[in-house]
Coordinates of C-alpha atoms in Angstrom, one line a residue:
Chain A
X1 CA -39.4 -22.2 -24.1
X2 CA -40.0 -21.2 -28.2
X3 CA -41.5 -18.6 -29.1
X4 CA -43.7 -18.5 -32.0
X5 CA -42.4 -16.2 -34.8
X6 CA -44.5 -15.7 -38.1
X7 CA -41.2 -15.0 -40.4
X8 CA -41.2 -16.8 -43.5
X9 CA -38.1 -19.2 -43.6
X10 CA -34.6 -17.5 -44.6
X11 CA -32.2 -18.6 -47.2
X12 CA -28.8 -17.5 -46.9
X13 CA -27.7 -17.1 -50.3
X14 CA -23.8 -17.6 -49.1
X15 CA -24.3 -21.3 -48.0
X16 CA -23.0 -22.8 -44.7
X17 CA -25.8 -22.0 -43.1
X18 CA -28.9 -24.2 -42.3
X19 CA -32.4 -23.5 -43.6
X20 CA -34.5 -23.0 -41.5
X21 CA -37.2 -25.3 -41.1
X22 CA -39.8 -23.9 -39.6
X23 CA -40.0 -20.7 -37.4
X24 CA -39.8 -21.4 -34.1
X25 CA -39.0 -24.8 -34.2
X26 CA -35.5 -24.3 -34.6
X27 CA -32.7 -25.6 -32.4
X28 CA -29.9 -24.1 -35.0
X29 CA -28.8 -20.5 -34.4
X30 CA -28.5 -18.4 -37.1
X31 CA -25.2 -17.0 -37.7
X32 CA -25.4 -13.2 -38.6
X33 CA -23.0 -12.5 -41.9
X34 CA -21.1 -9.9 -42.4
X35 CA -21.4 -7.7 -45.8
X36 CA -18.8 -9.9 -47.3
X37 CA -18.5 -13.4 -47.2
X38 CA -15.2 -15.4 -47.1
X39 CA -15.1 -19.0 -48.4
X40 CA -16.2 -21.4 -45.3
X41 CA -13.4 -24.2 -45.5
X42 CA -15.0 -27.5 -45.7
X43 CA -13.1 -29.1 -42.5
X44 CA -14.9 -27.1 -40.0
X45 CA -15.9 -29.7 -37.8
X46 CA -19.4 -29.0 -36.4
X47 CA -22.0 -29.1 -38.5
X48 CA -24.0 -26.2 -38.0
X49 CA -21.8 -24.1 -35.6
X50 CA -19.4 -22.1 -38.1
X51 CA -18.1 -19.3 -36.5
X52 CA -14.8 -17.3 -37.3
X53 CA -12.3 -16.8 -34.9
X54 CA -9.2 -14.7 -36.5
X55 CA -6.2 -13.9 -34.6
X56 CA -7.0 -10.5 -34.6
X57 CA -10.6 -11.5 -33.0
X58 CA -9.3 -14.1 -30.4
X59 CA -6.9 -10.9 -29.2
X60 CA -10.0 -8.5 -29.3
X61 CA -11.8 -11.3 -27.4
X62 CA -9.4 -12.2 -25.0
X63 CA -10.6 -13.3 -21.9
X64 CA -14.0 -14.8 -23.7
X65 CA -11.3 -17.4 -26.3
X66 CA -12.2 -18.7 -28.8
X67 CA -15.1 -21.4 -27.7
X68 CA -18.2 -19.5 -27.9
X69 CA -20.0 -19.2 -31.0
X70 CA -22.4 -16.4 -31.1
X71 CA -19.7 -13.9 -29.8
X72 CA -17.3 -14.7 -32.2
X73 CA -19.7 -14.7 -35.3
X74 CA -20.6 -11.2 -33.5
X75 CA -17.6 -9.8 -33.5
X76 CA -17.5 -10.9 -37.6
X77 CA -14.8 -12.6 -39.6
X78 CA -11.9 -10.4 -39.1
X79 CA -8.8 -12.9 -40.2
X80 CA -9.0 -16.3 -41.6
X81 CA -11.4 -19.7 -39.7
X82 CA -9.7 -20.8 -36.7
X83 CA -10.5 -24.6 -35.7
X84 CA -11.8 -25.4 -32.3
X85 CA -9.1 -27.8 -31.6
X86 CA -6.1 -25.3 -32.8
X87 CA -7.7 -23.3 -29.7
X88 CA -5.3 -22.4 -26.6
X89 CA -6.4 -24.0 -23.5
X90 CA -8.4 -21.7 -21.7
X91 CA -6.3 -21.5 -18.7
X92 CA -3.3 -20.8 -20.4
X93 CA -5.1 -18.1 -22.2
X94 CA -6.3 -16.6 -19.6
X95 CA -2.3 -16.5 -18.0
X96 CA -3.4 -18.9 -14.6
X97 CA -0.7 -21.8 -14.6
X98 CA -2.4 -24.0 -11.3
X99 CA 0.5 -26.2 -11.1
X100 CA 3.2 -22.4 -10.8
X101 CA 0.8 -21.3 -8.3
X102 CA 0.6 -24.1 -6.4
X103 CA 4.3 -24.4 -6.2
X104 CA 4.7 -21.2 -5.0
X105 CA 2.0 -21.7 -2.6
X106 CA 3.8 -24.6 -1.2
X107 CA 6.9 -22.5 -1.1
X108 CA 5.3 -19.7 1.5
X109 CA 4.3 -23.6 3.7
X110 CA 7.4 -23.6 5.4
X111 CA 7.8 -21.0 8.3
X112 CA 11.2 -21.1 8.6
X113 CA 12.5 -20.9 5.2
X114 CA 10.9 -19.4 2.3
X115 CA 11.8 -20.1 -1.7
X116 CA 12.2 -17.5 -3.5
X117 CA 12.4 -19.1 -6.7
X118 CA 9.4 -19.3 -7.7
X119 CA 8.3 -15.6 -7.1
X120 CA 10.8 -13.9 -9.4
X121 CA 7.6 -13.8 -12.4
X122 CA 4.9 -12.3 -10.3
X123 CA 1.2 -13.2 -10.9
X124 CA -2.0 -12.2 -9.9
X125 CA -3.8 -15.0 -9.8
X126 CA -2.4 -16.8 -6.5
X127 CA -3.5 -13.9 -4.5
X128 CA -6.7 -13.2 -6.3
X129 CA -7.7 -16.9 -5.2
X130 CA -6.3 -16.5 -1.9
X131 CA -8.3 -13.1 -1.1
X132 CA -11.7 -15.3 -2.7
X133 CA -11.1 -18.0 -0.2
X134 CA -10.1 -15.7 3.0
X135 CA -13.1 -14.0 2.3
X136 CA -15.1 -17.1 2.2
X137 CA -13.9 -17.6 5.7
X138 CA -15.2 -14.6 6.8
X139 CA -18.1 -14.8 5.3
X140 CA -18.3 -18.5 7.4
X141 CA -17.8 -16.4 10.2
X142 CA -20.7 -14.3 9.7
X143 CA -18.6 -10.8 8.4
X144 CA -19.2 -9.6 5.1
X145 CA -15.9 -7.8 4.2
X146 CA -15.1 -8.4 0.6
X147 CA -14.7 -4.8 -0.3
X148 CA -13.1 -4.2 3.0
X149 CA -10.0 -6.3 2.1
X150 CA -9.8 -5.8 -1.2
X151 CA -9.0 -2.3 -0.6
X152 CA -6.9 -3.2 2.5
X153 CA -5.2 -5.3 -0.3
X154 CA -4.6 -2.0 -2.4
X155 CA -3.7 0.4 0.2
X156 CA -1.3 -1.8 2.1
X157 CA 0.7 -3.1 -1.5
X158 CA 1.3 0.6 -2.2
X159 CA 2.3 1.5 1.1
X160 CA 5.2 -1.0 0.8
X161 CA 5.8 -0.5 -2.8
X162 CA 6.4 3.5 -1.5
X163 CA 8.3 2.3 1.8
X164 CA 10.4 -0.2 0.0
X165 CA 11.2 2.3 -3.2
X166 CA 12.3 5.2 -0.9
X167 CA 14.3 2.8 1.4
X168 CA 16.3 0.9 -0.8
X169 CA 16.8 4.4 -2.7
X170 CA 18.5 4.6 -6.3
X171 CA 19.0 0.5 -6.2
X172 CA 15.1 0.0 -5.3
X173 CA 13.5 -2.2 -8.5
X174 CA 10.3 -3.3 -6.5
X175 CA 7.4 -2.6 -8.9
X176 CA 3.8 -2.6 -7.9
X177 CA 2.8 -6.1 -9.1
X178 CA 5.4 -7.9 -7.7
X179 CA 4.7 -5.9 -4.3
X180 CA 0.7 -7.1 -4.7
X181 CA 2.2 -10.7 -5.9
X182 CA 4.1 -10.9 -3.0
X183 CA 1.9 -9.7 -0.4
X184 CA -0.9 -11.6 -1.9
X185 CA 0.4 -14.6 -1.6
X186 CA 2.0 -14.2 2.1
X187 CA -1.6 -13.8 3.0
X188 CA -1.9 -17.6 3.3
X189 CA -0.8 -17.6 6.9
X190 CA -4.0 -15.3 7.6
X191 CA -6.4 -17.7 5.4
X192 CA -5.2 -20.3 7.5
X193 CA -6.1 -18.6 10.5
X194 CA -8.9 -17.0 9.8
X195 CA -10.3 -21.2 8.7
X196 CA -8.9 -22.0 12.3
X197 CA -10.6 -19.2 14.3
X198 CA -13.9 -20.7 13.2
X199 CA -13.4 -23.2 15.8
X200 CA -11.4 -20.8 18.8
X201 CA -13.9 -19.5 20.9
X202 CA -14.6 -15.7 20.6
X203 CA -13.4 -13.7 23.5
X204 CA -10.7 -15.2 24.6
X205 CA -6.4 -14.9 24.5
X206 CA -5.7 -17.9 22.7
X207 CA -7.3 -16.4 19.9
X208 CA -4.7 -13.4 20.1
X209 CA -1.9 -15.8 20.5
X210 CA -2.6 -17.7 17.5
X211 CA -3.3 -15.0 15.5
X212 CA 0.5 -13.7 16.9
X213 CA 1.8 -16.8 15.2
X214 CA 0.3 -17.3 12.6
X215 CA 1.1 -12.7 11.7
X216 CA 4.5 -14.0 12.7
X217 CA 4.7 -16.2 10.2
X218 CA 3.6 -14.3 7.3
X219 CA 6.3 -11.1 8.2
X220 CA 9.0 -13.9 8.1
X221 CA 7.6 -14.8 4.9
X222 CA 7.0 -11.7 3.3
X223 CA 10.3 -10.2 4.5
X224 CA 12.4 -12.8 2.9
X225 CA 10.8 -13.1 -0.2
X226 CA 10.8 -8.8 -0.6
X227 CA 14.7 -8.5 -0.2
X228 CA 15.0 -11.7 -2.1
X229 CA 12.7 -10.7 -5.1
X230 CA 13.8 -6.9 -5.3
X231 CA 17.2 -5.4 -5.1
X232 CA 18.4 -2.9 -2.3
X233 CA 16.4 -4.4 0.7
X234 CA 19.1 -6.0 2.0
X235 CA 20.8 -4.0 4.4
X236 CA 16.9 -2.5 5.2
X237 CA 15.7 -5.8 6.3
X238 CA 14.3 -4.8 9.7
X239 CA 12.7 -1.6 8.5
X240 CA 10.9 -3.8 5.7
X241 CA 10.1 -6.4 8.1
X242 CA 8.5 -3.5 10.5
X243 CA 6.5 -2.5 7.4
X244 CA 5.1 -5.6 7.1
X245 CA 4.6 -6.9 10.3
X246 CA 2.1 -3.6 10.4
X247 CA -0.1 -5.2 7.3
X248 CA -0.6 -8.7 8.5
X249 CA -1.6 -7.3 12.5
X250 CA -4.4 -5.3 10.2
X251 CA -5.7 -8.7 8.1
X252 CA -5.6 -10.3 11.4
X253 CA -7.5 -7.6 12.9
X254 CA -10.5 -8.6 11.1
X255 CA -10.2 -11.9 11.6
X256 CA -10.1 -11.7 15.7
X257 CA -12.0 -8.8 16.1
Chain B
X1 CA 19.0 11.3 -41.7
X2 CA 16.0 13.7 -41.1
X3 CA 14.0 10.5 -40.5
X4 CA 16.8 9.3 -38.3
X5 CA 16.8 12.9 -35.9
X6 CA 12.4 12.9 -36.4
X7 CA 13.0 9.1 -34.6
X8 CA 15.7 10.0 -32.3
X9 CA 13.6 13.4 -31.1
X10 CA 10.4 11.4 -31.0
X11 CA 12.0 9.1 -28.3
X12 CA 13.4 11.6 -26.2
X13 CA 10.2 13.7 -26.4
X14 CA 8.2 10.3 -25.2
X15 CA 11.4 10.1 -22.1
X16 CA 11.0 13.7 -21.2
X17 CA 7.1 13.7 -20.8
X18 CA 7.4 10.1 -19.1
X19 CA 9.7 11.6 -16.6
X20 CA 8.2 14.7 -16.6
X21 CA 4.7 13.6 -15.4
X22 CA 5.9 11.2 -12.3
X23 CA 8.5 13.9 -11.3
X24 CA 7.4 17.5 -12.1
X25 CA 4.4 17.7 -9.5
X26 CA 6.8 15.9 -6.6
X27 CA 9.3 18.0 -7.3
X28 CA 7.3 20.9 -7.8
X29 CA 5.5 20.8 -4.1
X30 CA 8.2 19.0 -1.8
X31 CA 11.8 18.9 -1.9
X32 CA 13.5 15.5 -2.9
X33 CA 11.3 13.2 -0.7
X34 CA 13.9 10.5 -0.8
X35 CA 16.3 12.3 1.1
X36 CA 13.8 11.5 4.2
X37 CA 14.4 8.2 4.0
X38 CA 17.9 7.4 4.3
X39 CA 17.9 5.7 7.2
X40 CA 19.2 2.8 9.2
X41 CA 18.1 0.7 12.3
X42 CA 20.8 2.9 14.0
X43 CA 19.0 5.5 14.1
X44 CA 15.8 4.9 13.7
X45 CA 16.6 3.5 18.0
X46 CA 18.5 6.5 18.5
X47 CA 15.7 9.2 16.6
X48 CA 12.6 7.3 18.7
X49 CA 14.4 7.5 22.0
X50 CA 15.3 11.2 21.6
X51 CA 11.5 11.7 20.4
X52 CA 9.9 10.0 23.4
X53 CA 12.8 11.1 26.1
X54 CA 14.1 14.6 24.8
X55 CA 15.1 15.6 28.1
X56 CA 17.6 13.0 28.6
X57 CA 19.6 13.8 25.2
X58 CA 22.7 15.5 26.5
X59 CA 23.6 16.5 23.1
X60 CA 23.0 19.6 20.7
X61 CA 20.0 19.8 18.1
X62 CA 21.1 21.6 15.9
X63 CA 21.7 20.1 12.6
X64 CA 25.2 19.3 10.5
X65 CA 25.4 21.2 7.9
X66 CA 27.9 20.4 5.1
X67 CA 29.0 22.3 1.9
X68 CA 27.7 20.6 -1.6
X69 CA 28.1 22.5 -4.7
X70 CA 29.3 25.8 -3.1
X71 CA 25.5 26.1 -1.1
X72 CA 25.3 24.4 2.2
X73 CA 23.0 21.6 2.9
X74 CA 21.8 19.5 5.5
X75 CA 23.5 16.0 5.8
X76 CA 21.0 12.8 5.3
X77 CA 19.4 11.2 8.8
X78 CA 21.7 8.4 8.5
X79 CA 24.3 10.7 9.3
X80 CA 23.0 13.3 11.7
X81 CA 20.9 12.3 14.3
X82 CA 18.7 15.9 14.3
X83 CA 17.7 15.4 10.8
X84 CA 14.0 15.0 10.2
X85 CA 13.4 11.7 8.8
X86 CA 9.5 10.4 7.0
X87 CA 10.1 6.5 7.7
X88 CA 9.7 7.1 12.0
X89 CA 6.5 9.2 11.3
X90 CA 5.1 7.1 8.8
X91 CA 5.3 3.9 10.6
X92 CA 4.4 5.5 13.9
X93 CA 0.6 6.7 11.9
X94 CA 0.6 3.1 10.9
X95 CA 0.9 1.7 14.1
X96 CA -1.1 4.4 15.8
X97 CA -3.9 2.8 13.5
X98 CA -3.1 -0.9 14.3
X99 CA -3.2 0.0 18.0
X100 CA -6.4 1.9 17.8
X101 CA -7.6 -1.2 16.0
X102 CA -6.6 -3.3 19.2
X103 CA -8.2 -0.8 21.6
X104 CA -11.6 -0.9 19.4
X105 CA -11.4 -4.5 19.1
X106 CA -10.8 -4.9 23.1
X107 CA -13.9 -3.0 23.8
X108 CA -15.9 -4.9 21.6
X109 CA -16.4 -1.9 18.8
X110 CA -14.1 -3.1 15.9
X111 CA -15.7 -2.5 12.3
X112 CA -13.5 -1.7 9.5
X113 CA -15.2 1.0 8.8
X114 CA -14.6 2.6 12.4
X115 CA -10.9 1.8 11.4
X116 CA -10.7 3.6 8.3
X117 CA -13.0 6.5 9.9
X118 CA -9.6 6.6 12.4
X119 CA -7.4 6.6 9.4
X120 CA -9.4 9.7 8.2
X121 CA -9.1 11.9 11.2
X122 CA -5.6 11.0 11.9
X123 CA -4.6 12.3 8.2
X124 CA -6.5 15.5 9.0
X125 CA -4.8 16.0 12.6
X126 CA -1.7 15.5 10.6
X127 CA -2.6 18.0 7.9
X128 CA -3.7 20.6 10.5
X129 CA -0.6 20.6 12.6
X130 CA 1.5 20.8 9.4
X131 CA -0.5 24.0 8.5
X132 CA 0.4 25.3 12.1
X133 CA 3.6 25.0 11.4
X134 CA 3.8 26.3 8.1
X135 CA 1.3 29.6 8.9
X136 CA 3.5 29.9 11.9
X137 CA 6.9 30.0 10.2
X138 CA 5.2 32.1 7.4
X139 CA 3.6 34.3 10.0
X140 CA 7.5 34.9 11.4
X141 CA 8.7 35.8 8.5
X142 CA 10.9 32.7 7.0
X143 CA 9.3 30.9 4.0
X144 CA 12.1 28.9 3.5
X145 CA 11.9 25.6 5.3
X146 CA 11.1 22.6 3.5
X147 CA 7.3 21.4 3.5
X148 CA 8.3 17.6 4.2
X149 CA 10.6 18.8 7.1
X150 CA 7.7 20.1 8.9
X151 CA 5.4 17.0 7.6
X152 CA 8.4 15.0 9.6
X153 CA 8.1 17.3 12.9
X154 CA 3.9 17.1 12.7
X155 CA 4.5 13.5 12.1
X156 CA 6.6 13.0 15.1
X157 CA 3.6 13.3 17.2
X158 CA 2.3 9.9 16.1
X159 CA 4.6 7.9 18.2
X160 CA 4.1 10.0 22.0
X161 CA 0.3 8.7 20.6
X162 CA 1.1 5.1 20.4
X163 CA 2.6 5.5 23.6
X164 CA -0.8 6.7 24.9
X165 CA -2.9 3.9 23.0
X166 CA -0.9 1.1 24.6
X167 CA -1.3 2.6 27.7
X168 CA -4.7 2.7 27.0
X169 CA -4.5 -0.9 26.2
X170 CA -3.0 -2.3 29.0
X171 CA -2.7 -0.3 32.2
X172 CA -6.4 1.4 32.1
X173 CA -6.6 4.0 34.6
X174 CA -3.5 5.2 34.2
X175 CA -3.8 6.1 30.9
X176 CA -4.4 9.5 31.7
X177 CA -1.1 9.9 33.4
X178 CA 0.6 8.4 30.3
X179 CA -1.0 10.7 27.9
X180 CA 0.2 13.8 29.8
X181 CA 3.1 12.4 30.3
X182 CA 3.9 12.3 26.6
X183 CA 2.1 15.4 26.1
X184 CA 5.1 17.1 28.1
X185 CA 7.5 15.2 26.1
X186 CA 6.3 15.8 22.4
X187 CA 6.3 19.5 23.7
X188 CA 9.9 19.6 25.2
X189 CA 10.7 17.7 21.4
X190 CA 8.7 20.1 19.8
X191 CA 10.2 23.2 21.3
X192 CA 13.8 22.6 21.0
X193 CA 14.0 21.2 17.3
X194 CA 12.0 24.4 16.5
X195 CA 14.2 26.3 18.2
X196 CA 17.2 25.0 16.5
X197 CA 16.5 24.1 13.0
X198 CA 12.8 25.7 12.3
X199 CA 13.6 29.1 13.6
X200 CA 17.1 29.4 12.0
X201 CA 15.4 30.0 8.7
X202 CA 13.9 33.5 9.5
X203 CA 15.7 36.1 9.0
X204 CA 14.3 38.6 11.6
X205 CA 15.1 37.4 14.9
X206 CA 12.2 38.7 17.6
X207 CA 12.6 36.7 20.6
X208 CA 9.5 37.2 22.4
X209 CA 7.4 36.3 19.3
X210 CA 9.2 33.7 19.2
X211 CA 9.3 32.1 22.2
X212 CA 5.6 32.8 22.4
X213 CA 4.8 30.9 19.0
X214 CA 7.0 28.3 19.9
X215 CA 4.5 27.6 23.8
X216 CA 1.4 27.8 21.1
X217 CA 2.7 25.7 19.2
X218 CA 4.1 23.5 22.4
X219 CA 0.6 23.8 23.6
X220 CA -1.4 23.0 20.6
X221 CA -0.1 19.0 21.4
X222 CA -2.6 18.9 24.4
X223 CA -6.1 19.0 22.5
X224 CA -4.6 17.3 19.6
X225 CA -3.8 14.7 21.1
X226 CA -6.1 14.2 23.4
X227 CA -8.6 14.2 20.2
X228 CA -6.8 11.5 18.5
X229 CA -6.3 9.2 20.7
X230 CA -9.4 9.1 22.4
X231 CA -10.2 5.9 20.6
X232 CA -13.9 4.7 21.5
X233 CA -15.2 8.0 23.7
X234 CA -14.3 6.5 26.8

């Protein structure tokens, strides 16, 4: 869809930048210059794309990187041209490794034993995907409670970053986004059975047992990755495990009820 | 060397108001709030059965005192089984709200938002009662006792109400037995640890102002409880 313009065709006098053939018949964008002009190297390799992508405007521009031409003319030519292929993968970029998460998803797998390994450098990312897909579970089911547990989420990761602090006293070094790592991903146990109690009919005990399991499983989990990944839960181990058997009864609350 | 000092004062400046914002307000309202939870499994047994049964403790309530720094103070709950602890009333809120969960689930009137409407009133009974306590002990004369010590005794309540709920939950009818039941008991609790520890902190001693505060506040258990844990207005 063009739109007709009556402009008359505009030269930039800097170069680097196409003429304009005709207006509205353009497919080219036209780059915006800033008041000065820095030499456009000759190696840039598409044609008629030329935007500048410092260092200081990647950082500015963080989670947008560095692909996306428009924006980063925008933003103007802060530091020296940047080549699309010198770019960071945008994963990396971004801080989501998807082979680190799903090792350490693998690691929570096993009921019996969990790894703690993996955990010690917390991220965000595992449990943000986990909390996507439990919701999309629910949503399968019919409830629509994605603020709901995101604030369950919250509350309950400070409850046990305060519980776990004032237990394990001056030797406590739990901080909050290891607590929301960790509890994050020991939600897979609930995703799992929130999937499953799509198929358990409603009103019924089997679906209480299950979901007894399956909370079983994620306290084991939890408990043993807490006193492993933080100091001074050790001799606290029930009381933590107390704690958390409390937040996973709640996520499986919403999943029976 | 001035630039060396400017450096050296800037940092400790930057310490002082770092520890100065997470600490001064704390410290400011409660007294050391970690005190509260040094505790064990030990105890926490011991603490819950004395809560729920306080008629069948043969033992004495006051609390053990021991001299640090020339002024007395009160050992830690890992070491004396009358001191208030925060991790027994804590937990017991927290599971007062997963049981009312179950019982609103059971009769078929679980929404999160019925949950978090519970989690609402329950902080407000628990607010309430700790003003009753505190306008009470003010109202004796003794402004002395620690604010979290009485958050600890209002919190105590929380686990004669779980008791209640799961009686709710499983035997039915009966759960209006339970509930007075416990009421009787949280009293009994309630009375003698006031007795003890609470009252020792006023200087006048007026026994029958005090023994009639302490059957208000004895009292005051019935309706609260009776409010909290009426879960679904059945």
């Amino acid at each position: 869809m063009t739109k007709e313009f009556g402009v008359p065709p505009v030269v930039f006098p800097s170069g680097g930048n196409p003429t304009v053939a005709a207006g509205g018949n353009t497919q080219q964008r036209l780059v915006p210059t800033a008041p000065f002009q820095p030499p456009r190297p000759s190696n840039s390799g598409i044609p008629f794309m030329s935007f500048e992508v410092g260092s200081a405007a990647a950082t500015t521009s963080g989670p947008i990187g560095g692909g996306t031409g428009p924006i980063g003319g925008g933003t103007g030519p802060i530091g020296g041209v940047a080549n699309f292929d010198d770019e960071e993968p945008l994963l990396d970029e971004l801080g989501i490794h998807p082979d680190q998460i799903w090792k350490k998803t693998k690691s929570i797998l096993n009921p019996f034993r969990a790894n703690p390994t993996f955990h010690k450098d917390s991220d965000l990312s595992g449990p943000i995907f986990l909390y996507l897909s439990f919701c999309l579970f629910q949503l399968l089911a019919g409830k629509i409670q994605f603020g709901v547990i995101l604030g369950w989420i919250v509350v309950s990761s400070i409850f046990l970053y305060v519980v776990f602090n004032m237990l394990a006293g001056r030797h406590g070094n739990l901080d909050l986004h290891t607590c929301t790592s960790v509890i994050g991903y020991c939600l897979l146990p609930v995703v799992i059975l929130s999937a499953i109690s799509l198929f358990v009919p409603q009103n019924g005990a089997l679906r209480s047992g299950i979901a007894g399991v399956f909370v079983i499983w994620a306290t084991r989990a939890c408990t043993n990755l807490m006193v492993a990944v933080a100091d001074g839960g050790e001799e606290h181990r029930g009381l933590i495990a107390y704690a958390c058997f409390l937040i996973y009864t709640l996520f499986s609350l919403l999943v029976v009820f | 060397m001035a630039r060396k000092s400017l450096g050296q004062a800037r940092s400790t400046y930057k310490a002082m108001v770092n520890g100065w914002r997470y600490q001064y307000l704390i410290s400011k309202c409660f007294s050391d709030p970690q005190y509260y939870f040094q505790v064990n499994d030990h105890y926490v047994r011991n603490k819950l059965k004395i809560v729920l049964l306080p008629f069948l403790n043969r033992g004495h309530w006051t609390r053990i005192t021991e001299p640090v720094g020339g002024r007395l103070s009160y050992e830690p709950p890992i070491n004396d089984i009358n001191a208030p602890d925060l991790y027994i009333p804590c937990m017991a809120f927290a599971t007062y709200l997963v049981l009312a969960g179950i019982s609103l689930g059971l009769s078929g009137k679980f929404t999160p938002e019925a949950l978090n409407w519970k989690f609402v009133t329950g902080m407000m009974g628990w607010f309430s009662e700790v003003m009753l306590l505190k306008v009470s002990i003010l109202s004796l004369g003794g402004g002395e006792a620690p604010l979290l010590d009485m958050v600890a005794y209002a919190g105590y309540t929380f686990t004669g109400m779980c008791v209640a709920v799961l009686g709710k939950i499983t035997l039915g009818y009966t759960y209006y037995l339970i509930i007075l039941w416990t009421c009787l008991c949280m009293g009994i609790f309630f009375i003698k640890t006031m007795n003890r520890t609470l009252l020792s902190e006023v200087r006048r001693y007026d026994s029958s102002k005090h023994h009639y505060l302490l059957l208000c506040t004895a009292l005051t258990q019935f309706p609260l409880m009776f409010c909290l844990s009426n879960i679904s207005g059945t």
